[in-house]
Amino acid sequence: MSPTSTPHINPQGAPIAETILLPGDPLRAKFIAETFLEDAVQFNSVRNMFGYTGTYQGRELSVMGTGMGIPSIALYSWELINVFGCTKLVRIGSCGGLTEGLALNDLVLAQAASTDSNYLAQFDLPGTWAPTGSFRLLDHVYRAAESRGITAHAGNVVSSDTFYHAQDDTTERWAKMGVLAVEMETVGLYANAAAAGVEALAMFTVSDNLATHAQMTPEQRQTGFAQMIELAATVTEL
Ligand code: ADE
């Protein structure tokens, strides 16, 4: 249940489930609620960052937008975890593939998140931290993908503060270290989840590939996204 409000989430008594899907785009949250949830009620509209709670195959599930970038997902996920009691948080988004082995529409599960952001500095650890996703959630979604014949790749991603990079070789240098894909949020989610002892997973469809220069059409984006929502929602089984 939702005991209170925060600067960014004001549920006004509406419930927030322990399991929540987190697309970047709040209109995608609305689409998911309208298309996949039953009996959905809206729990947030502050700054149009829409959030909803309903049921999926009989189990309680919430969905809320996070905005783009680490600061945005970090503040929403912090409040969801530390104030509203979310314990299973699943980011669903798109990523840029960094290797030729990643085809458009393939699924990437972020085992860990590297970053060029300074977000992790606040934890003041005596070294370089590698925030990881929940193995339990990752394993569950990986197996669900496999059983549906969906190609899934699990590995390291890089959460970047920049979509447009000043140096030409930025993404190549990450790719040389085996990093599968670039996106802009996961490290904030994984760090907050680890700090609070809850589970998080970030999963993406490959919307563009920086090695092959392939790019999805808007129609392809929609198909891949629907498939990913169904896979993400399987974590309600856990
Ligand atoms: N999300 C999807 N494609 C991306 C890219 N090329 N860079 C950062 N985030 C992305």
Short mmCIF file of N, CA and C in Angstrom, two decimals, residues 104-205:
data_model
loop_
_atom_site.label_atom_id
_atom_site.label_comp_id
_atom_site.label_asym_id
_atom_site.label_seq_id
_atom_site.Cartn_x
_atom_site.Cartn_y
_atom_site.Cartn_z
N LEU A 104 18.63 -6.27 -34.68
CA LEU A 104 17.51 -5.43 -34.26
C LEU A 104 16.43 -6.32 -33.68
N ASN A 105 15.79 -5.83 -32.62
CA ASN A 105 14.70 -6.56 -31.97
C ASN A 105 15.15 -7.67 -31.02
N ASP A 106 16.45 -8.01 -31.03
CA ASP A 106 16.94 -8.98 -30.05
C ASP A 106 16.72 -8.41 -28.65
N LEU A 107 16.66 -9.32 -27.71
CA LEU A 107 16.48 -8.91 -26.31
C LEU A 107 17.83 -8.91 -25.60
N VAL A 108 18.10 -7.84 -24.85
CA VAL A 108 19.31 -7.78 -24.03
C VAL A 108 18.89 -7.73 -22.56
N LEU A 109 19.48 -8.61 -21.75
CA LEU A 109 19.25 -8.58 -20.31
C LEU A 109 20.53 -8.08 -19.67
N ALA A 110 20.43 -7.04 -18.88
CA ALA A 110 21.64 -6.43 -18.30
C ALA A 110 22.06 -7.20 -17.04
N GLN A 111 23.14 -7.96 -17.21
CA GLN A 111 23.70 -8.69 -16.07
C GLN A 111 24.33 -7.67 -15.10
N ALA A 112 25.00 -6.68 -15.70
CA ALA A 112 25.66 -5.64 -14.92
C ALA A 112 25.62 -4.35 -15.73
N ALA A 113 25.90 -3.24 -15.05
CA ALA A 113 25.91 -1.96 -15.74
C ALA A 113 27.20 -1.20 -15.45
N SER A 114 27.97 -0.96 -16.50
CA SER A 114 29.11 -0.05 -16.41
C SER A 114 28.57 1.36 -16.66
N THR A 115 29.39 2.35 -16.44
CA THR A 115 28.87 3.71 -16.65
C THR A 115 29.97 4.74 -16.86
N ASP A 116 29.62 5.84 -17.53
CA ASP A 116 30.50 7.00 -17.59
C ASP A 116 29.97 8.10 -16.66
N SER A 117 28.93 7.76 -15.90
CA SER A 117 28.31 8.72 -14.99
C SER A 117 29.06 8.74 -13.65
N ASN A 118 28.83 9.77 -12.87
CA ASN A 118 29.44 9.87 -11.55
C ASN A 118 28.49 9.39 -10.46
N TYR A 119 27.37 8.77 -10.84
CA TYR A 119 26.33 8.41 -9.87
C TYR A 119 26.86 7.55 -8.72
N LEU A 120 27.78 6.62 -9.06
CA LEU A 120 28.23 5.67 -8.04
C LEU A 120 29.15 6.30 -7.00
N ALA A 121 29.69 7.49 -7.31
CA ALA A 121 30.66 8.12 -6.39
C ALA A 121 30.04 8.37 -5.02
N GLN A 122 28.72 8.65 -4.98
CA GLN A 122 28.07 8.97 -3.71
C GLN A 122 28.13 7.82 -2.70
N PHE A 123 28.31 6.57 -3.21
CA PHE A 123 28.35 5.44 -2.29
C PHE A 123 29.72 5.31 -1.62
N ASP A 124 30.71 6.03 -2.14
CA ASP A 124 32.02 6.18 -1.51
C ASP A 124 32.65 4.85 -1.14
N LEU A 125 32.64 3.93 -2.09
CA LEU A 125 33.22 2.61 -1.83
C LEU A 125 34.74 2.66 -2.04
N PRO A 126 35.46 1.76 -1.41
CA PRO A 126 36.92 1.80 -1.52
C PRO A 126 37.42 1.13 -2.81
N GLY A 127 36.81 1.46 -3.95
CA GLY A 127 37.21 0.85 -5.22
C GLY A 127 36.15 1.15 -6.26
N THR A 128 36.13 0.35 -7.34
CA THR A 128 35.17 0.57 -8.42
C THR A 128 34.06 -0.47 -8.33
N TRP A 129 32.86 -0.02 -8.12
CA TRP A 129 31.72 -0.93 -7.90
C TRP A 129 31.13 -1.35 -9.25
N ALA A 130 30.70 -2.61 -9.34
CA ALA A 130 30.02 -3.10 -10.55
C ALA A 130 28.59 -3.48 -10.19
N PRO A 131 27.64 -2.56 -10.25
CA PRO A 131 26.25 -2.91 -9.90
C PRO A 131 25.68 -3.97 -10.86
N THR A 132 25.05 -4.96 -10.28
CA THR A 132 24.51 -6.07 -11.07
C THR A 132 23.00 -6.16 -10.89
N GLY A 133 22.36 -6.82 -11.85
CA GLY A 133 20.93 -7.08 -11.74
C GLY A 133 20.69 -8.31 -10.87
N SER A 134 19.44 -8.54 -10.54
CA SER A 134 19.07 -9.72 -9.75
C SER A 134 19.21 -10.95 -10.62
N PHE A 135 20.03 -11.91 -10.18
CA PHE A 135 20.19 -13.14 -10.96
C PHE A 135 18.86 -13.90 -11.03
N ARG A 136 18.11 -13.87 -9.95
CA ARG A 136 16.83 -14.59 -9.92
C ARG A 136 15.88 -14.05 -11.00
N LEU A 137 15.77 -12.74 -11.11
CA LEU A 137 14.90 -12.15 -12.13
C LEU A 137 15.46 -12.41 -13.53
N LEU A 138 16.77 -12.25 -13.66
CA LEU A 138 17.39 -12.42 -14.98
C LEU A 138 17.21 -13.85 -15.47
N ASP A 139 17.49 -14.79 -14.60
CA ASP A 139 17.38 -16.21 -14.95
C ASP A 139 15.94 -16.54 -15.36
N HIS A 140 14.99 -16.02 -14.62
CA HIS A 140 13.57 -16.30 -14.89
C HIS A 140 13.18 -15.76 -16.28
N VAL A 141 13.58 -14.52 -16.55
CA VAL A 141 13.20 -13.90 -17.83
C VAL A 141 13.96 -14.56 -18.99
N TYR A 142 15.23 -14.92 -18.74
CA TYR A 142 16.02 -15.57 -19.79
C TYR A 142 15.35 -16.90 -20.20
N ARG A 143 14.94 -17.65 -19.19
CA ARG A 143 14.29 -18.95 -19.48
C ARG A 143 12.94 -18.74 -20.17
N ALA A 144 12.21 -17.72 -19.75
CA ALA A 144 10.91 -17.43 -20.39
C ALA A 144 11.12 -17.06 -21.86
N ALA A 145 12.17 -16.30 -22.13
CA ALA A 145 12.48 -15.93 -23.52
C ALA A 145 12.82 -17.16 -24.33
N GLU A 146 13.68 -17.99 -23.74
CA GLU A 146 14.12 -19.21 -24.42
C GLU A 146 12.92 -20.09 -24.78
N SER A 147 12.00 -20.24 -23.84
CA SER A 147 10.86 -21.13 -24.08
C SER A 147 9.91 -20.56 -25.14
N ARG A 148 10.01 -19.25 -25.40
CA ARG A 148 9.16 -18.64 -26.44
C ARG A 148 9.91 -18.45 -27.76
N GLY A 149 11.13 -18.96 -27.81
CA GLY A 149 11.92 -18.85 -29.05
C GLY A 149 12.43 -17.45 -29.32
N ILE A 150 12.58 -16.65 -28.26
CA ILE A 150 13.08 -15.28 -28.43
C ILE A 150 14.57 -15.25 -28.12
N THR A 151 15.35 -14.69 -29.03
CA THR A 151 16.80 -14.60 -28.80
C THR A 151 17.09 -13.59 -27.70
N ALA A 152 17.76 -14.03 -26.65
CA ALA A 152 18.12 -13.12 -25.55
C ALA A 152 19.63 -13.18 -25.32
N HIS A 153 20.22 -12.02 -25.06
CA HIS A 153 21.65 -11.93 -24.77
C HIS A 153 21.79 -11.35 -23.36
N ALA A 154 22.54 -12.03 -22.50
CA ALA A 154 22.77 -11.49 -21.16
C ALA A 154 24.21 -11.03 -21.06
N GLY A 155 24.44 -9.85 -20.53
CA GLY A 155 25.81 -9.37 -20.40
C GLY A 155 25.85 -7.96 -19.85
N ASN A 156 27.03 -7.38 -19.98
CA ASN A 156 27.26 -6.04 -19.46
C ASN A 156 26.68 -4.99 -20.41
N VAL A 157 26.09 -3.95 -19.85
CA VAL A 157 25.67 -2.80 -20.67
C VAL A 157 26.39 -1.57 -20.11
N VAL A 158 26.42 -0.50 -20.87
CA VAL A 158 26.95 0.75 -20.34
C VAL A 158 25.83 1.78 -20.28
N SER A 159 25.67 2.34 -19.08
CA SER A 159 24.68 3.41 -18.88
C SER A 159 25.41 4.72 -19.07
N SER A 160 25.09 5.40 -20.14
CA SER A 160 25.84 6.61 -20.49
C SER A 160 25.03 7.86 -20.19
N ASP A 161 25.73 8.91 -19.79
CA ASP A 161 25.08 10.22 -19.61
C ASP A 161 24.89 10.94 -20.93
N THR A 162 25.51 10.41 -21.99
CA THR A 162 25.45 11.12 -23.27
C THR A 162 24.91 10.23 -24.37
N PHE A 163 23.90 10.72 -25.07
CA PHE A 163 23.40 10.02 -26.26
C PHE A 163 24.28 10.38 -27.44
N TYR A 164 24.70 11.65 -27.49
CA TYR A 164 25.61 12.13 -28.54
C TYR A 164 26.98 12.31 -27.90
N HIS A 165 27.96 11.58 -28.40
CA HIS A 165 29.28 11.55 -27.75
C HIS A 165 30.25 12.48 -28.47
N ALA A 166 31.04 13.22 -27.68
CA ALA A 166 32.00 14.16 -28.27
C ALA A 166 33.16 13.43 -28.96
N GLN A 167 33.50 12.25 -28.46
CA GLN A 167 34.61 11.48 -29.07
C GLN A 167 34.04 10.37 -29.96
N ASP A 168 34.60 10.22 -31.15
CA ASP A 168 34.06 9.25 -32.12
C ASP A 168 34.17 7.79 -31.66
N ASP A 169 35.19 7.49 -30.85
CA ASP A 169 35.43 6.08 -30.53
C ASP A 169 34.83 5.65 -29.19
N THR A 170 33.98 6.48 -28.61
CA THR A 170 33.45 6.18 -27.26
C THR A 170 32.81 4.80 -27.18
N THR A 171 31.86 4.53 -28.07
CA THR A 171 31.13 3.26 -27.94
C THR A 171 32.01 2.08 -28.37
N GLU A 172 32.91 2.30 -29.33
CA GLU A 172 33.83 1.21 -29.74
C GLU A 172 34.69 0.76 -28.56
N ARG A 173 35.09 1.72 -27.74
CA ARG A 173 35.97 1.37 -26.61
C ARG A 173 35.23 0.51 -25.59
N TRP A 174 33.96 0.78 -25.37
CA TRP A 174 33.17 -0.09 -24.50
C TRP A 174 32.98 -1.46 -25.15
N ALA A 175 32.72 -1.46 -26.43
CA ALA A 175 32.50 -2.72 -27.16
C ALA A 175 33.74 -3.61 -27.06
N LYS A 176 34.93 -3.02 -27.13
CA LYS A 176 36.17 -3.79 -27.04
C LYS A 176 36.32 -4.49 -25.70
N MET A 177 35.62 -3.99 -24.68
CA MET A 177 35.67 -4.63 -23.35
C MET A 177 34.52 -5.61 -23.16
N GLY A 178 33.85 -5.95 -24.25
CA GLY A 178 32.79 -6.95 -24.18
C GLY A 178 31.43 -6.42 -23.77
N VAL A 179 31.30 -5.10 -23.68
CA VAL A 179 30.01 -4.52 -23.31
C VAL A 179 29.05 -4.67 -24.49
N LEU A 180 27.86 -5.19 -24.21
CA LEU A 180 26.93 -5.54 -25.30
C LEU A 180 26.21 -4.34 -25.90
N ALA A 181 25.84 -3.40 -25.03
CA ALA A 181 24.90 -2.37 -25.49
C ALA A 181 25.03 -1.10 -24.67
N VAL A 182 24.57 0.00 -25.26
CA VAL A 182 24.55 1.28 -24.56
C VAL A 182 23.11 1.71 -24.33
N GLU A 183 22.86 2.23 -23.13
CA GLU A 183 21.56 2.82 -22.81
C GLU A 183 21.85 3.90 -21.78
N MET A 184 20.83 4.38 -21.04
CA MET A 184 21.11 5.59 -20.25
C MET A 184 20.57 5.57 -18.82
N GLU A 185 20.18 4.41 -18.30
CA GLU A 185 19.53 4.40 -16.98
C GLU A 185 19.97 3.31 -16.00
N THR A 186 20.34 2.15 -16.52
CA THR A 186 20.40 0.95 -15.66
C THR A 186 21.27 1.09 -14.41
N VAL A 187 22.41 1.75 -14.53
CA VAL A 187 23.31 1.79 -13.36
C VAL A 187 22.64 2.47 -12.16
N GLY A 188 21.79 3.45 -12.42
CA GLY A 188 21.10 4.14 -11.32
C GLY A 188 20.11 3.21 -10.64
N LEU A 189 19.38 2.44 -11.44
CA LEU A 189 18.41 1.49 -10.90
C LEU A 189 19.13 0.39 -10.11
N TYR A 190 20.17 -0.20 -10.70
CA TYR A 190 20.87 -1.31 -10.04
C TYR A 190 21.55 -0.85 -8.75
N ALA A 191 22.11 0.34 -8.76
CA ALA A 191 22.78 0.84 -7.56
C ALA A 191 21.77 1.07 -6.44
N ASN A 192 20.65 1.70 -6.77
CA ASN A 192 19.64 1.96 -5.75
C ASN A 192 19.07 0.66 -5.20
N ALA A 193 18.83 -0.31 -6.09
CA ALA A 193 18.27 -1.59 -5.65
C ALA A 193 19.26 -2.31 -4.73
N ALA A 194 20.52 -2.32 -5.12
CA ALA A 194 21.53 -3.00 -4.30
C ALA A 194 21.65 -2.32 -2.94
N ALA A 195 21.67 -1.01 -2.95
CA ALA A 195 21.83 -0.27 -1.68
C ALA A 195 20.69 -0.57 -0.72
N ALA A 196 19.50 -0.86 -1.28
CA ALA A 196 18.33 -1.11 -0.43
C ALA A 196 18.05 -2.60 -0.24
N GLY A 197 18.83 -3.46 -0.92
CA GLY A 197 18.63 -4.90 -0.78
C GLY A 197 17.38 -5.42 -1.45
N VAL A 198 16.98 -4.81 -2.57
CA VAL A 198 15.83 -5.31 -3.34
C VAL A 198 16.31 -5.76 -4.72
N GLU A 199 15.39 -6.35 -5.49
CA GLU A 199 15.76 -6.94 -6.78
C GLU A 199 15.42 -6.02 -7.95
N ALA A 200 16.33 -5.95 -8.91
CA ALA A 200 16.06 -5.16 -10.11
C ALA A 200 16.61 -5.89 -11.33
N LEU A 201 15.96 -5.64 -12.44
CA LEU A 201 16.43 -6.17 -13.73
C LEU A 201 16.17 -5.11 -14.79
N ALA A 202 17.12 -4.96 -15.71
CA ALA A 202 16.88 -4.08 -16.86
C ALA A 202 16.95 -4.92 -18.12
N MET A 203 15.94 -4.76 -18.96
CA MET A 203 15.89 -5.51 -20.22
C MET A 203 15.52 -4.56 -21.35
N PHE A 204 16.05 -4.88 -22.52
CA PHE A 204 15.91 -3.94 -23.64
C PHE A 204 15.67 -4.69 -24.93
N THR A 205 15.02 -4.02 -25.86
CA THR A 205 15.10 -4.48 -27.23
C THR A 205 16.15 -3.62 -27.93
#
